[in-house]
mmCIF file of C-alpha atoms in Angstrom:
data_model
loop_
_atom_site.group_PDB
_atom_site.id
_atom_site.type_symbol
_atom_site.label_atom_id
_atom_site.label_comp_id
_atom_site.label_asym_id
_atom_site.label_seq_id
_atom_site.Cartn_x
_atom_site.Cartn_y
_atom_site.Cartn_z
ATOM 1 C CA UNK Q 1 -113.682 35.571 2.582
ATOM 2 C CA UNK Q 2 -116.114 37.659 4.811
ATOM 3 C CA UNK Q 3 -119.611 37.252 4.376
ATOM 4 C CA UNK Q 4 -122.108 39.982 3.695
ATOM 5 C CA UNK Q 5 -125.653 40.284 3.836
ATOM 6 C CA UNK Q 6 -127.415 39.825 0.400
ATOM 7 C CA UNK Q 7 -131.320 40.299 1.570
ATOM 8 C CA UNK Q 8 -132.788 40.688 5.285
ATOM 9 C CA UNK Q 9 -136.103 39.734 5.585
ATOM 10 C CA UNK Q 10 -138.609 39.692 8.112
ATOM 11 C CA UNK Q 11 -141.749 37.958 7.815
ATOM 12 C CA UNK Q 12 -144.621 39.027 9.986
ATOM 13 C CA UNK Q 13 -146.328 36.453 12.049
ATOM 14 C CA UNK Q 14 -149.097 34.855 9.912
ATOM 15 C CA UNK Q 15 -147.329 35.793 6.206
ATOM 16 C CA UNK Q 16 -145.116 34.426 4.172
ATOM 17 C CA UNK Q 17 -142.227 35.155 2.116
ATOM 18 C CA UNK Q 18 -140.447 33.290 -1.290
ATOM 19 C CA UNK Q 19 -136.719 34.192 -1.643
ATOM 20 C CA UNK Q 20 -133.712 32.541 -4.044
ATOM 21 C CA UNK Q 21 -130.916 31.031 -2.514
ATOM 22 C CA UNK Q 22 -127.834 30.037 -5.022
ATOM 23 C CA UNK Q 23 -125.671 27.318 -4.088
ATOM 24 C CA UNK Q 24 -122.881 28.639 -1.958
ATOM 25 C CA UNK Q 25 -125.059 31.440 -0.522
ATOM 26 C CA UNK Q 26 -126.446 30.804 3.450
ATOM 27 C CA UNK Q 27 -129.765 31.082 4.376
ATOM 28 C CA UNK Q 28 -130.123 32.210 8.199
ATOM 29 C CA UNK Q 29 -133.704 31.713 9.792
ATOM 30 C CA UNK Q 30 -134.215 33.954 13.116
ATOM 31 C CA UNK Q 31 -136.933 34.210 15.646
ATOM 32 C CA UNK Q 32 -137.230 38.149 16.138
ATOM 33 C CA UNK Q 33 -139.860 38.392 18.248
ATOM 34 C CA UNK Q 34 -142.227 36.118 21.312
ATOM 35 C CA UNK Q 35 -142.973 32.022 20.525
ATOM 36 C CA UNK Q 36 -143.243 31.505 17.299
ATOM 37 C CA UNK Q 37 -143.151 28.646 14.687
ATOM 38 C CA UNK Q 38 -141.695 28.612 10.908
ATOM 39 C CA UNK Q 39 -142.996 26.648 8.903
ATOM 40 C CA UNK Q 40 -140.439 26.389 5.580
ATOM 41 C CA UNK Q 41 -141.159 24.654 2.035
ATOM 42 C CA UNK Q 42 -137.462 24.488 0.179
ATOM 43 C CA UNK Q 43 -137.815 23.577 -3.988
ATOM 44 C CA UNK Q 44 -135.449 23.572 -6.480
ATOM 45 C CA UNK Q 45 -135.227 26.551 -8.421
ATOM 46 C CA UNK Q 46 -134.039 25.025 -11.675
ATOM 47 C CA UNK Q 47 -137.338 22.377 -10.966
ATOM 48 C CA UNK Q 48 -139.773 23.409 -8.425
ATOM 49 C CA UNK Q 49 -141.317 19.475 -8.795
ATOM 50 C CA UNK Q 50 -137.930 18.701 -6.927
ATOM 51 C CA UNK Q 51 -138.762 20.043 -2.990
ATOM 52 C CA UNK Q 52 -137.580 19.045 0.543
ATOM 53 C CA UNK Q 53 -138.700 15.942 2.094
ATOM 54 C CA UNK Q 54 -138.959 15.594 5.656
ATOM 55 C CA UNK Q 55 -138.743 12.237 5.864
ATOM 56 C CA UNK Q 56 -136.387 11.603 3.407
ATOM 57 C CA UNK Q 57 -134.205 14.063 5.739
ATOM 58 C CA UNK Q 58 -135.034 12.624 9.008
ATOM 59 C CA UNK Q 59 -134.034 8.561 7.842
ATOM 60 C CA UNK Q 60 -130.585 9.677 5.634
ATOM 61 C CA UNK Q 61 -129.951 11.732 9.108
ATOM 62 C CA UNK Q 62 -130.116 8.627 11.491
ATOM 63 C CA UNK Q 63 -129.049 5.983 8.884
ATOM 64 C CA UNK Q 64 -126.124 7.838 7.489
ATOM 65 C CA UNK Q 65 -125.553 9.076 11.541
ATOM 66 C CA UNK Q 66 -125.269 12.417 10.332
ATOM 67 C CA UNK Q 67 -127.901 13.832 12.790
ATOM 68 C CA UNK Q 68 -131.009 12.782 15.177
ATOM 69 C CA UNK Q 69 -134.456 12.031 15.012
ATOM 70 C CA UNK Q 70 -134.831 15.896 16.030
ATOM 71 C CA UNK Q 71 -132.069 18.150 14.610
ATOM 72 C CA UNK Q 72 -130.060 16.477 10.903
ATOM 73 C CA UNK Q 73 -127.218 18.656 9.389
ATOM 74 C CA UNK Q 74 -128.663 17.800 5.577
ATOM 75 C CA UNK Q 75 -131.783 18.681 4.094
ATOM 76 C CA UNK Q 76 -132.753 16.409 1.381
ATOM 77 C CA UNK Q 77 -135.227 16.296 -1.820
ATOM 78 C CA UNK Q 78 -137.975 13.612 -1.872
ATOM 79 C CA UNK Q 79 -137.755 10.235 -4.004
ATOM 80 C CA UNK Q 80 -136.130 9.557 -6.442
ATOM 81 C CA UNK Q 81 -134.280 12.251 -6.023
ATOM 82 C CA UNK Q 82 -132.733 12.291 -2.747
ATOM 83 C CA UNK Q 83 -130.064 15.564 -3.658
ATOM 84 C CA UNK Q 84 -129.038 17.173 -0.744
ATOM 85 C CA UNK Q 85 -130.551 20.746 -1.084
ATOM 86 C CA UNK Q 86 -129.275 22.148 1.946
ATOM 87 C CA UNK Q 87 -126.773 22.184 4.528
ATOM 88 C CA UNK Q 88 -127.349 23.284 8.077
ATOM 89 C CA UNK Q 89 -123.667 24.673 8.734
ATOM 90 C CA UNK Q 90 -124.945 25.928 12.621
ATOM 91 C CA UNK Q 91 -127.905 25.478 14.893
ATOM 92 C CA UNK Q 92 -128.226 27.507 17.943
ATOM 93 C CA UNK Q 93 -131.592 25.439 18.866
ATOM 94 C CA UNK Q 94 -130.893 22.148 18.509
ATOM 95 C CA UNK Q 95 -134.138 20.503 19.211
ATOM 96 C CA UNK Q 96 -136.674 20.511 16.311
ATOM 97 C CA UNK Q 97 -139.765 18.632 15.813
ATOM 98 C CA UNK Q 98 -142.728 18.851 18.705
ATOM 99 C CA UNK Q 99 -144.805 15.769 19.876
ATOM 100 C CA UNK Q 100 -147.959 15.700 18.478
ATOM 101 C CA UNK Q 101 -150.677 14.296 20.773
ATOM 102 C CA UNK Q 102 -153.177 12.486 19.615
ATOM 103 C CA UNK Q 103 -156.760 13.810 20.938
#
């Protein structure tokens, strides 16, 4: 089945932007323009107290060996949760996650 384009949105730098994303639909996040970072927040829209975890993402992704420390293929909710909310099905970076010094 071919896809199509339901919305295209671009977010200027410094903004931000809420959208709906129904199961089965694919969410594609692209730099446009210069070095910039996105910072993304991902809830459930059924129950916003159910949201993407980080770190819940990063440990299923090297326990389960279904990613890396710096790129996973499943995004999922906090505890108790745990639901997978997302699925990365292609990443053209790879590497995700700076070092943060401490100064």
């Amino acid at each position: 089945m071919p896809r199509r384009i339901v919305t295209d949105i671009v977010i200027p730098a410094k903004h931000g932007r809420a959208c709906l994303v129904k199961k089965g639909q694919i969410l594609r996040i692209h730099l446009v323009e210069g070095q910039q970072v996105g910072d993304c927040a991902f809830f459930n829209a059924d129950d916003p107290r159910e949201q993407f975890h980080v770190g819940q993402s990063w440990a299923y992704a090297v326990m389960l060996g279904t990613g890396t420390a710096r790129a996973f293929t499943h995004f999922y909710s906090q505890p108790p949760r745990e639901n997978v909310m997302l699925t990365v099905v292609e990443d053209t970076v790879k590497r995700h996650f700076g070092n943060c010094a401490g100064r």
